[in-house]
């Protein structure tokens, strides 16, 4: 993993995401800056969505974010780091992405609509 955000993949694997999370928490604490963290569970009709669907939701999130923001996998969930982002702005971003998901913008063709539950922490 390179340290430059522009070279990161759209959805980081767990070890890389946790490393980035640690860096951003330290930076936000040191500089008294905003850092919002979203935890995203993705569900299909029969429970947790497949890894393929989670990856698609993660890529969709990444399309709405700035280069400095990061999406990553942690076990069966997605997480998003919104750096320099107060909770009110993070909530707006999440709502826009959630609307796209509800419109059927992600998931395998012919599959039932994907649902995503999102929780933001500041």
PDB file of N, CA, C and O in Angstrom, residues 19-86:
ATOM      1  N   UNK A  19      -4.692   0.343   9.294  1.00  0.00           N
ATOM      2  CA  UNK A  19      -3.493   1.194   9.364  1.00  0.00           C
ATOM      3  C   UNK A  19      -3.870   2.649   9.067  1.00  0.00           C
ATOM      4  O   UNK A  19      -3.468   3.564   9.789  1.00  0.00           O
ATOM      5  N   UNK A  20      -4.663   2.853   8.016  1.00  0.00           N
ATOM      6  CA  UNK A  20      -5.094   4.201   7.655  1.00  0.00           C
ATOM      7  C   UNK A  20      -5.976   4.800   8.755  1.00  0.00           C
ATOM      8  O   UNK A  20      -5.846   5.979   9.087  1.00  0.00           O
ATOM      9  N   UNK A  21      -6.847   4.003   9.336  1.00  0.00           N
ATOM     10  CA  UNK A  21      -7.702   4.462  10.434  1.00  0.00           C
ATOM     11  C   UNK A  21      -6.857   4.953  11.603  1.00  0.00           C
ATOM     12  O   UNK A  21      -7.096   6.031  12.156  1.00  0.00           O
ATOM     13  N   UNK A  22      -5.853   4.194  11.956  1.00  0.00           N
ATOM     14  CA  UNK A  22      -4.961   4.582  13.051  1.00  0.00           C
ATOM     15  C   UNK A  22      -4.271   5.916  12.750  1.00  0.00           C
ATOM     16  O   UNK A  22      -4.214   6.799  13.605  1.00  0.00           O
ATOM     17  N   UNK A  23      -3.749   6.065  11.541  1.00  0.00           N
ATOM     18  CA  UNK A  23      -3.082   7.318  11.152  1.00  0.00           C
ATOM     19  C   UNK A  23      -4.045   8.495  11.246  1.00  0.00           C
ATOM     20  O   UNK A  23      -3.692   9.557  11.763  1.00  0.00           O
ATOM     21  N   UNK A  24      -5.256   8.316  10.717  1.00  0.00           N
ATOM     22  CA  UNK A  24      -6.211   9.423  10.692  1.00  0.00           C
ATOM     23  C   UNK A  24      -6.703   9.789  12.090  1.00  0.00           C
ATOM     24  O   UNK A  24      -6.930  10.957  12.382  1.00  0.00           O
ATOM     25  N   UNK A  25      -6.873   8.811  12.959  1.00  0.00           N
ATOM     26  CA  UNK A  25      -7.263   9.112  14.342  1.00  0.00           C
ATOM     27  C   UNK A  25      -6.163   9.915  15.031  1.00  0.00           C
ATOM     28  O   UNK A  25      -6.437  10.909  15.710  1.00  0.00           O
ATOM     29  N   UNK A  26      -4.915   9.512  14.854  1.00  0.00           N
ATOM     30  CA  UNK A  26      -3.803  10.250  15.456  1.00  0.00           C
ATOM     31  C   UNK A  26      -3.729  11.675  14.912  1.00  0.00           C
ATOM     32  O   UNK A  26      -3.546  12.628  15.665  1.00  0.00           O
ATOM     33  N   UNK A  27      -3.892  11.822  13.603  1.00  0.00           N
ATOM     34  CA  UNK A  27      -3.824  13.143  12.983  1.00  0.00           C
ATOM     35  C   UNK A  27      -4.969  14.033  13.481  1.00  0.00           C
ATOM     36  O   UNK A  27      -4.757  15.176  13.866  1.00  0.00           O
ATOM     37  N   UNK A  28      -6.181  13.498  13.496  1.00  0.00           N
ATOM     38  CA  UNK A  28      -7.340  14.290  13.928  1.00  0.00           C
ATOM     39  C   UNK A  28      -7.216  14.693  15.392  1.00  0.00           C
ATOM     40  O   UNK A  28      -7.581  15.806  15.766  1.00  0.00           O
ATOM     41  N   UNK A  29      -6.681  13.799  16.207  1.00  0.00           N
ATOM     42  CA  UNK A  29      -6.484  14.104  17.628  1.00  0.00           C
ATOM     43  C   UNK A  29      -5.416  15.182  17.793  1.00  0.00           C
ATOM     44  O   UNK A  29      -5.611  16.148  18.535  1.00  0.00           O
ATOM     45  N   UNK A  30      -4.308  15.019  17.112  1.00  0.00           N
ATOM     46  CA  UNK A  30      -3.199  15.970  17.229  1.00  0.00           C
ATOM     47  C   UNK A  30      -3.621  17.371  16.812  1.00  0.00           C
ATOM     48  O   UNK A  30      -3.309  18.361  17.474  1.00  0.00           O
ATOM     49  N   UNK A  31      -4.341  17.471  15.684  1.00  0.00           N
ATOM     50  CA  UNK A  31      -4.674  18.786  15.137  1.00  0.00           C
ATOM     51  C   UNK A  31      -6.089  19.251  15.491  1.00  0.00           C
ATOM     52  O   UNK A  31      -6.547  20.268  14.960  1.00  0.00           O
ATOM     53  N   UNK A  32      -6.771  18.504  16.367  1.00  0.00           N
ATOM     54  CA  UNK A  32      -8.128  18.865  16.776  1.00  0.00           C
ATOM     55  C   UNK A  32      -9.012  19.083  15.552  1.00  0.00           C
ATOM     56  O   UNK A  32      -9.694  20.092  15.416  1.00  0.00           O
ATOM     57  N   UNK A  33      -8.974  18.122  14.639  1.00  0.00           N
ATOM     58  CA  UNK A  33      -9.692  18.223  13.377  1.00  0.00           C
ATOM     59  C   UNK A  33     -10.870  17.248  13.367  1.00  0.00           C
ATOM     60  O   UNK A  33     -10.921  16.319  14.156  1.00  0.00           O
ATOM     61  N   UNK A  34     -11.792  17.457  12.448  1.00  0.00           N
ATOM     62  CA  UNK A  34     -12.930  16.560  12.303  1.00  0.00           C
ATOM     63  C   UNK A  34     -12.493  15.257  11.649  1.00  0.00           C
ATOM     64  O   UNK A  34     -11.680  15.247  10.737  1.00  0.00           O
ATOM     65  N   UNK A  35     -13.087  14.163  12.111  1.00  0.00           N
ATOM     66  CA  UNK A  35     -12.931  12.860  11.472  1.00  0.00           C
ATOM     67  C   UNK A  35     -14.219  12.093  11.735  1.00  0.00           C
ATOM     68  O   UNK A  35     -14.564  11.824  12.883  1.00  0.00           O
ATOM     69  N   UNK A  36     -14.954  11.788  10.688  1.00  0.00           N
ATOM     70  CA  UNK A  36     -16.170  10.994  10.827  1.00  0.00           C
ATOM     71  C   UNK A  36     -15.880   9.595  10.311  1.00  0.00           C
ATOM     72  O   UNK A  36     -15.201   9.420   9.302  1.00  0.00           O
ATOM     73  N   UNK A  37     -16.396   8.593  11.027  1.00  0.00           N
ATOM     74  CA  UNK A  37     -16.215   7.203  10.644  1.00  0.00           C
ATOM     75  C   UNK A  37     -17.594   6.583  10.487  1.00  0.00           C
ATOM     76  O   UNK A  37     -18.407   6.622  11.404  1.00  0.00           O
ATOM     77  N   UNK A  38     -17.840   6.026   9.306  1.00  0.00           N
ATOM     78  CA  UNK A  38     -19.104   5.346   9.050  1.00  0.00           C
ATOM     79  C   UNK A  38     -18.891   3.849   9.034  1.00  0.00           C
ATOM     80  O   UNK A  38     -17.909   3.370   8.469  1.00  0.00           O
ATOM     81  N   UNK A  39     -19.784   3.128   9.680  1.00  0.00           N
ATOM     82  CA  UNK A  39     -19.759   1.670   9.670  1.00  0.00           C
ATOM     83  C   UNK A  39     -20.967   1.227   8.864  1.00  0.00           C
ATOM     84  O   UNK A  39     -22.100   1.609   9.160  1.00  0.00           O
ATOM     85  N   UNK A  40     -20.739   0.420   7.848  1.00  0.00           N
ATOM     86  CA  UNK A  40     -21.773   0.083   6.891  1.00  0.00           C
ATOM     87  C   UNK A  40     -21.967  -1.430   6.854  1.00  0.00           C
ATOM     88  O   UNK A  40     -21.031  -2.166   6.558  1.00  0.00           O
ATOM     89  N   UNK A  41     -23.156  -1.886   7.178  1.00  0.00           N
ATOM     90  CA  UNK A  41     -23.480  -3.293   6.985  1.00  0.00           C
ATOM     91  C   UNK A  41     -24.347  -3.387   5.746  1.00  0.00           C
ATOM     92  O   UNK A  41     -25.280  -2.607   5.564  1.00  0.00           O
ATOM     93  N   UNK A  42     -24.027  -4.316   4.887  1.00  0.00           N
ATOM     94  CA  UNK A  42     -24.734  -4.477   3.628  1.00  0.00           C
ATOM     95  C   UNK A  42     -25.489  -5.797   3.682  1.00  0.00           C
ATOM     96  O   UNK A  42     -24.899  -6.835   3.965  1.00  0.00           O
ATOM     97  N   UNK A  43     -26.787  -5.749   3.430  1.00  0.00           N
ATOM     98  CA  UNK A  43     -27.615  -6.949   3.508  1.00  0.00           C
ATOM     99  C   UNK A  43     -28.386  -7.151   2.218  1.00  0.00           C
ATOM    100  O   UNK A  43     -28.791  -6.189   1.567  1.00  0.00           O
ATOM    101  N   UNK A  44     -28.570  -8.406   1.869  1.00  0.00           N
ATOM    102  CA  UNK A  44     -29.438  -8.783   0.766  1.00  0.00           C
ATOM    103  C   UNK A  44     -30.700  -9.372   1.350  1.00  0.00           C
ATOM    104  O   UNK A  44     -30.961  -9.251   2.543  1.00  0.00           O
ATOM    105  N   UNK A  45     -31.466 -10.047   0.547  1.00  0.00           N
ATOM    106  CA  UNK A  45     -32.725 -10.642   1.007  1.00  0.00           C
ATOM    107  C   UNK A  45     -32.505 -11.739   2.045  1.00  0.00           C
ATOM    108  O   UNK A  45     -33.352 -11.992   2.874  1.00  0.00           O
ATOM    109  N   UNK A  46     -31.381 -12.440   1.986  1.00  0.00           N
ATOM    110  CA  UNK A  46     -31.166 -13.594   2.867  1.00  0.00           C
ATOM    111  C   UNK A  46     -30.144 -13.324   3.964  1.00  0.00           C
ATOM    112  O   UNK A  46     -29.584 -14.254   4.519  1.00  0.00           O
ATOM    113  N   UNK A  47     -29.881 -12.088   4.286  1.00  0.00           N
ATOM    114  CA  UNK A  47     -28.909 -11.771   5.328  1.00  0.00           C
ATOM    115  C   UNK A  47     -27.767 -10.942   4.774  1.00  0.00           C
ATOM    116  O   UNK A  47     -27.958 -10.150   3.863  1.00  0.00           O
ATOM    117  N   UNK A  48     -26.569 -11.149   5.326  1.00  0.00           N
ATOM    118  CA  UNK A  48     -25.410 -10.388   4.868  1.00  0.00           C
ATOM    119  C   UNK A  48     -25.185 -10.599   3.381  1.00  0.00           C
ATOM    120  O   UNK A  48     -25.342 -11.709   2.870  1.00  0.00           O
ATOM    121  N   UNK A  49     -24.826  -9.548   2.697  1.00  0.00           N
ATOM    122  CA  UNK A  49     -24.587  -9.613   1.258  1.00  0.00           C
ATOM    123  C   UNK A  49     -23.270 -10.313   0.969  1.00  0.00           C
ATOM    124  O   UNK A  49     -22.388 -10.410   1.830  1.00  0.00           O
ATOM    125  N   UNK A  50     -23.121 -10.744  -0.245  1.00  0.00           N
ATOM    126  CA  UNK A  50     -21.888 -11.408  -0.673  1.00  0.00           C
ATOM    127  C   UNK A  50     -20.730 -10.414  -0.682  1.00  0.00           C
ATOM    128  O   UNK A  50     -20.934  -9.193  -0.693  1.00  0.00           O
ATOM    129  N   UNK A  51     -19.529 -10.948  -0.698  1.00  0.00           N
ATOM    130  CA  UNK A  51     -18.337 -10.099  -0.776  1.00  0.00           C
ATOM    131  C   UNK A  51     -18.376  -9.252  -2.042  1.00  0.00           C
ATOM    132  O   UNK A  51     -17.971  -8.081  -2.032  1.00  0.00           O
ATOM    133  N   UNK A  52     -18.896  -9.807  -3.125  1.00  0.00           N
ATOM    134  CA  UNK A  52     -19.002  -9.077  -4.391  1.00  0.00           C
ATOM    135  C   UNK A  52     -19.924  -7.858  -4.242  1.00  0.00           C
ATOM    136  O   UNK A  52     -19.612  -6.772  -4.719  1.00  0.00           O
ATOM    137  N   UNK A  53     -21.056  -8.044  -3.577  1.00  0.00           N
ATOM    138  CA  UNK A  53     -21.993  -6.936  -3.378  1.00  0.00           C
ATOM    139  C   UNK A  53     -21.413  -5.889  -2.432  1.00  0.00           C
ATOM    140  O   UNK A  53     -21.545  -4.687  -2.674  1.00  0.00           O
ATOM    141  N   UNK A  54     -20.745  -6.335  -1.350  1.00  0.00           N
ATOM    142  CA  UNK A  54     -20.096  -5.371  -0.444  1.00  0.00           C
ATOM    143  C   UNK A  54     -19.059  -4.549  -1.202  1.00  0.00           C
ATOM    144  O   UNK A  54     -18.957  -3.333  -1.012  1.00  0.00           O
ATOM    145  N   UNK A  55     -18.303  -5.203  -2.064  1.00  0.00           N
ATOM    146  CA  UNK A  55     -17.292  -4.493  -2.866  1.00  0.00           C
ATOM    147  C   UNK A  55     -17.970  -3.458  -3.766  1.00  0.00           C
ATOM    148  O   UNK A  55     -17.493  -2.335  -3.902  1.00  0.00           O
ATOM    149  N   UNK A  56     -19.101  -3.813  -4.362  1.00  0.00           N
ATOM    150  CA  UNK A  56     -19.836  -2.883  -5.227  1.00  0.00           C
ATOM    151  C   UNK A  56     -20.340  -1.680  -4.434  1.00  0.00           C
ATOM    152  O   UNK A  56     -20.248  -0.536  -4.888  1.00  0.00           O
ATOM    153  N   UNK A  57     -20.865  -1.919  -3.234  1.00  0.00           N
ATOM    154  CA  UNK A  57     -21.325  -0.818  -2.380  1.00  0.00           C
ATOM    155  C   UNK A  57     -20.133   0.063  -1.993  1.00  0.00           C
ATOM    156  O   UNK A  57     -20.211   1.287  -2.021  1.00  0.00           O
ATOM    157  N   UNK A  58     -19.012  -0.563  -1.649  1.00  0.00           N
ATOM    158  CA  UNK A  58     -17.804   0.190  -1.306  1.00  0.00           C
ATOM    159  C   UNK A  58     -17.326   1.065  -2.450  1.00  0.00           C
ATOM    160  O   UNK A  58     -16.952   2.226  -2.255  1.00  0.00           O
ATOM    161  N   UNK A  59     -17.342   0.513  -3.670  1.00  0.00           N
ATOM    162  CA  UNK A  59     -16.946   1.310  -4.839  1.00  0.00           C
ATOM    163  C   UNK A  59     -17.907   2.474  -5.060  1.00  0.00           C
ATOM    164  O   UNK A  59     -17.491   3.565  -5.418  1.00  0.00           O
ATOM    165  N   UNK A  60     -19.203   2.237  -4.831  1.00  0.00           N
ATOM    166  CA  UNK A  60     -20.187   3.307  -4.972  1.00  0.00           C
ATOM    167  C   UNK A  60     -19.904   4.427  -3.978  1.00  0.00           C
ATOM    168  O   UNK A  60     -19.917   5.605  -4.324  1.00  0.00           O
ATOM    169  N   UNK A  61     -19.616   4.054  -2.731  1.00  0.00           N
ATOM    170  CA  UNK A  61     -19.248   5.058  -1.732  1.00  0.00           C
ATOM    171  C   UNK A  61     -18.033   5.837  -2.199  1.00  0.00           C
ATOM    172  O   UNK A  61     -17.997   7.065  -2.123  1.00  0.00           O
ATOM    173  N   UNK A  62     -17.021   5.119  -2.678  1.00  0.00           N
ATOM    174  CA  UNK A  62     -15.776   5.770  -3.089  1.00  0.00           C
ATOM    175  C   UNK A  62     -16.025   6.803  -4.191  1.00  0.00           C
ATOM    176  O   UNK A  62     -15.354   7.838  -4.238  1.00  0.00           O
ATOM    177  N   UNK A  63     -16.996   6.557  -5.062  1.00  0.00           N
ATOM    178  CA  UNK A  63     -17.309   7.512  -6.135  1.00  0.00           C
ATOM    179  C   UNK A  63     -17.808   8.846  -5.588  1.00  0.00           C
ATOM    180  O   UNK A  63     -17.640   9.876  -6.216  1.00  0.00           O
ATOM    181  N   UNK A  64     -18.442   8.825  -4.423  1.00  0.00           N
ATOM    182  CA  UNK A  64     -19.015  10.040  -3.827  1.00  0.00           C
ATOM    183  C   UNK A  64     -18.013  10.786  -2.948  1.00  0.00           C
ATOM    184  O   UNK A  64     -18.323  11.853  -2.444  1.00  0.00           O
ATOM    185  N   UNK A  65     -16.853  10.206  -2.715  1.00  0.00           N
ATOM    186  CA  UNK A  65     -15.919  10.755  -1.741  1.00  0.00           C
ATOM    187  C   UNK A  65     -14.787  11.517  -2.403  1.00  0.00           C
ATOM    188  O   UNK A  65     -14.501  11.360  -3.581  1.00  0.00           O
ATOM    189  N   UNK A  66     -14.107  12.294  -1.572  1.00  0.00           N
ATOM    190  CA  UNK A  66     -12.906  12.987  -2.026  1.00  0.00           C
ATOM    191  C   UNK A  66     -11.741  12.012  -1.994  1.00  0.00           C
ATOM    192  O   UNK A  66     -11.823  10.947  -1.370  1.00  0.00           O
ATOM    193  N   UNK A  67     -10.647  12.380  -2.633  1.00  0.00           N
ATOM    194  CA  UNK A  67      -9.470  11.513  -2.671  1.00  0.00           C
ATOM    195  C   UNK A  67      -8.905  11.263  -1.274  1.00  0.00           C
ATOM    196  O   UNK A  67      -8.292  10.223  -1.032  1.00  0.00           O
ATOM    197  N   UNK A  68      -9.142  12.167  -0.340  1.00  0.00           N
ATOM    198  CA  UNK A  68      -8.603  12.013   1.014  1.00  0.00           C
ATOM    199  C   UNK A  68      -9.440  11.069   1.880  1.00  0.00           C
ATOM    200  O   UNK A  68      -8.996  10.646   2.942  1.00  0.00           O
ATOM    201  N   UNK A  69     -10.661  10.742   1.454  1.00  0.00           N
ATOM    202  CA  UNK A  69     -11.527   9.841   2.210  1.00  0.00           C
ATOM    203  C   UNK A  69     -11.227   8.400   1.810  1.00  0.00           C
ATOM    204  O   UNK A  69     -10.743   8.138   0.709  1.00  0.00           O
ATOM    205  N   UNK A  70     -11.527   7.460   2.710  1.00  0.00           N
ATOM    206  CA  UNK A  70     -11.127   6.072   2.490  1.00  0.00           C
ATOM    207  C   UNK A  70     -12.271   5.127   2.840  1.00  0.00           C
ATOM    208  O   UNK A  70     -12.933   5.293   3.862  1.00  0.00           O
ATOM    209  N   UNK A  71     -12.480   4.116   1.994  1.00  0.00           N
ATOM    210  CA  UNK A  71     -13.431   3.037   2.237  1.00  0.00           C
ATOM    211  C   UNK A  71     -12.632   1.756   2.411  1.00  0.00           C
ATOM    212  O   UNK A  71     -11.662   1.519   1.690  1.00  0.00           O
ATOM    213  N   UNK A  72     -13.037   0.921   3.384  1.00  0.00           N
ATOM    214  CA  UNK A  72     -12.315  -0.326   3.596  1.00  0.00           C
ATOM    215  C   UNK A  72     -13.189  -1.424   4.160  1.00  0.00           C
ATOM    216  O   UNK A  72     -14.286  -1.174   4.666  1.00  0.00           O
ATOM    217  N   UNK A  73     -12.716  -2.642   4.023  1.00  0.00           N
ATOM    218  CA  UNK A  73     -13.379  -3.824   4.577  1.00  0.00           C
ATOM    219  C   UNK A  73     -12.856  -4.110   5.966  1.00  0.00           C
ATOM    220  O   UNK A  73     -11.652  -4.041   6.202  1.00  0.00           O
ATOM    221  N   UNK A  74     -13.768  -4.452   6.869  1.00  0.00           N
ATOM    222  CA  UNK A  74     -13.408  -4.983   8.183  1.00  0.00           C
ATOM    223  C   UNK A  74     -14.356  -6.158   8.402  1.00  0.00           C
ATOM    224  O   UNK A  74     -15.544  -5.954   8.640  1.00  0.00           O
ATOM    225  N   UNK A  75     -13.831  -7.358   8.286  1.00  0.00           N
ATOM    226  CA  UNK A  75     -14.643  -8.581   8.385  1.00  0.00           C
ATOM    227  C   UNK A  75     -15.774  -8.508   7.371  1.00  0.00           C
ATOM    228  O   UNK A  75     -15.526  -8.346   6.185  1.00  0.00           O
ATOM    229  N   UNK A  76     -17.043  -8.580   7.810  1.00  0.00           N
ATOM    230  CA  UNK A  76     -18.190  -8.569   6.904  1.00  0.00           C
ATOM    231  C   UNK A  76     -18.854  -7.206   6.794  1.00  0.00           C
ATOM    232  O   UNK A  76     -20.011  -7.107   6.383  1.00  0.00           O
ATOM    233  N   UNK A  77     -18.156  -6.150   7.173  1.00  0.00           N
ATOM    234  CA  UNK A  77     -18.730  -4.810   7.071  1.00  0.00           C
ATOM    235  C   UNK A  77     -17.802  -3.915   6.265  1.00  0.00           C
ATOM    236  O   UNK A  77     -16.641  -4.249   6.021  1.00  0.00           O
ATOM    237  N   UNK A  78     -18.310  -2.794   5.861  1.00  0.00           N
ATOM    238  CA  UNK A  78     -17.516  -1.745   5.236  1.00  0.00           C
ATOM    239  C   UNK A  78     -17.400  -0.600   6.226  1.00  0.00           C
ATOM    240  O   UNK A  78     -18.288  -0.397   7.055  1.00  0.00           O
ATOM    241  N   UNK A  79     -16.335   0.130   6.133  1.00  0.00           N
ATOM    242  CA  UNK A  79     -16.175   1.330   6.945  1.00  0.00           C
ATOM    243  C   UNK A  79     -15.671   2.434   6.026  1.00  0.00           C
ATOM    244  O   UNK A  79     -14.989   2.180   5.040  1.00  0.00           O
ATOM    245  N   UNK A  80     -16.039   3.650   6.359  1.00  0.00           N
ATOM    246  CA  UNK A  80     -15.615   4.792   5.566  1.00  0.00           C
ATOM    247  C   UNK A  80     -15.056   5.853   6.502  1.00  0.00           C
ATOM    248  O   UNK A  80     -15.652   6.159   7.532  1.00  0.00           O
ATOM    249  N   UNK A  81     -13.881   6.368   6.154  1.00  0.00           N
ATOM    250  CA  UNK A  81     -13.248   7.464   6.900  1.00  0.00           C
ATOM    251  C   UNK A  81     -13.465   8.745   6.113  1.00  0.00           C
ATOM    252  O   UNK A  81     -13.068   8.840   4.955  1.00  0.00           O
ATOM    253  N   UNK A  82     -14.093   9.704   6.737  1.00  0.00           N
ATOM    254  CA  UNK A  82     -14.348  10.992   6.109  1.00  0.00           C
ATOM    255  C   UNK A  82     -13.505  12.026   6.852  1.00  0.00           C
ATOM    256  O   UNK A  82     -13.907  12.532   7.896  1.00  0.00           O
ATOM    257  N   UNK A  83     -12.331  12.308   6.305  1.00  0.00           N
ATOM    258  CA  UNK A  83     -11.401  13.207   6.987  1.00  0.00           C
ATOM    259  C   UNK A  83     -11.830  14.658   6.793  1.00  0.00           C
ATOM    260  O   UNK A  83     -12.442  15.007   5.782  1.00  0.00           O
ATOM    261  N   UNK A  84     -11.548  15.482   7.790  1.00  0.00           N
ATOM    262  CA  UNK A  84     -11.922  16.903   7.777  1.00  0.00           C
ATOM    263  C   UNK A  84     -13.424  17.065   7.550  1.00  0.00           C
ATOM    264  O   UNK A  84     -13.853  18.028   6.926  1.00  0.00           O
ATOM    265  N   UNK A  85     -14.238  16.130   8.046  1.00  0.00           N
ATOM    266  CA  UNK A  85     -15.672  16.139   7.760  1.00  0.00           C
ATOM    267  C   UNK A  85     -16.478  16.119   9.051  1.00  0.00           C
ATOM    268  O   UNK A  85     -16.453  15.128   9.775  1.00  0.00           O
ATOM    269  N   UNK A  86     -17.205  17.199   9.336  1.00  0.00           N
ATOM    270  CA  UNK A  86     -18.076  17.183  10.514  1.00  0.00           C
ATOM    271  C   UNK A  86     -19.244  16.216  10.295  1.00  0.00           C
ATOM    272  O   UNK A  86     -19.590  15.871   9.163  1.00  0.00           O
TER     273      UNK A  86
END
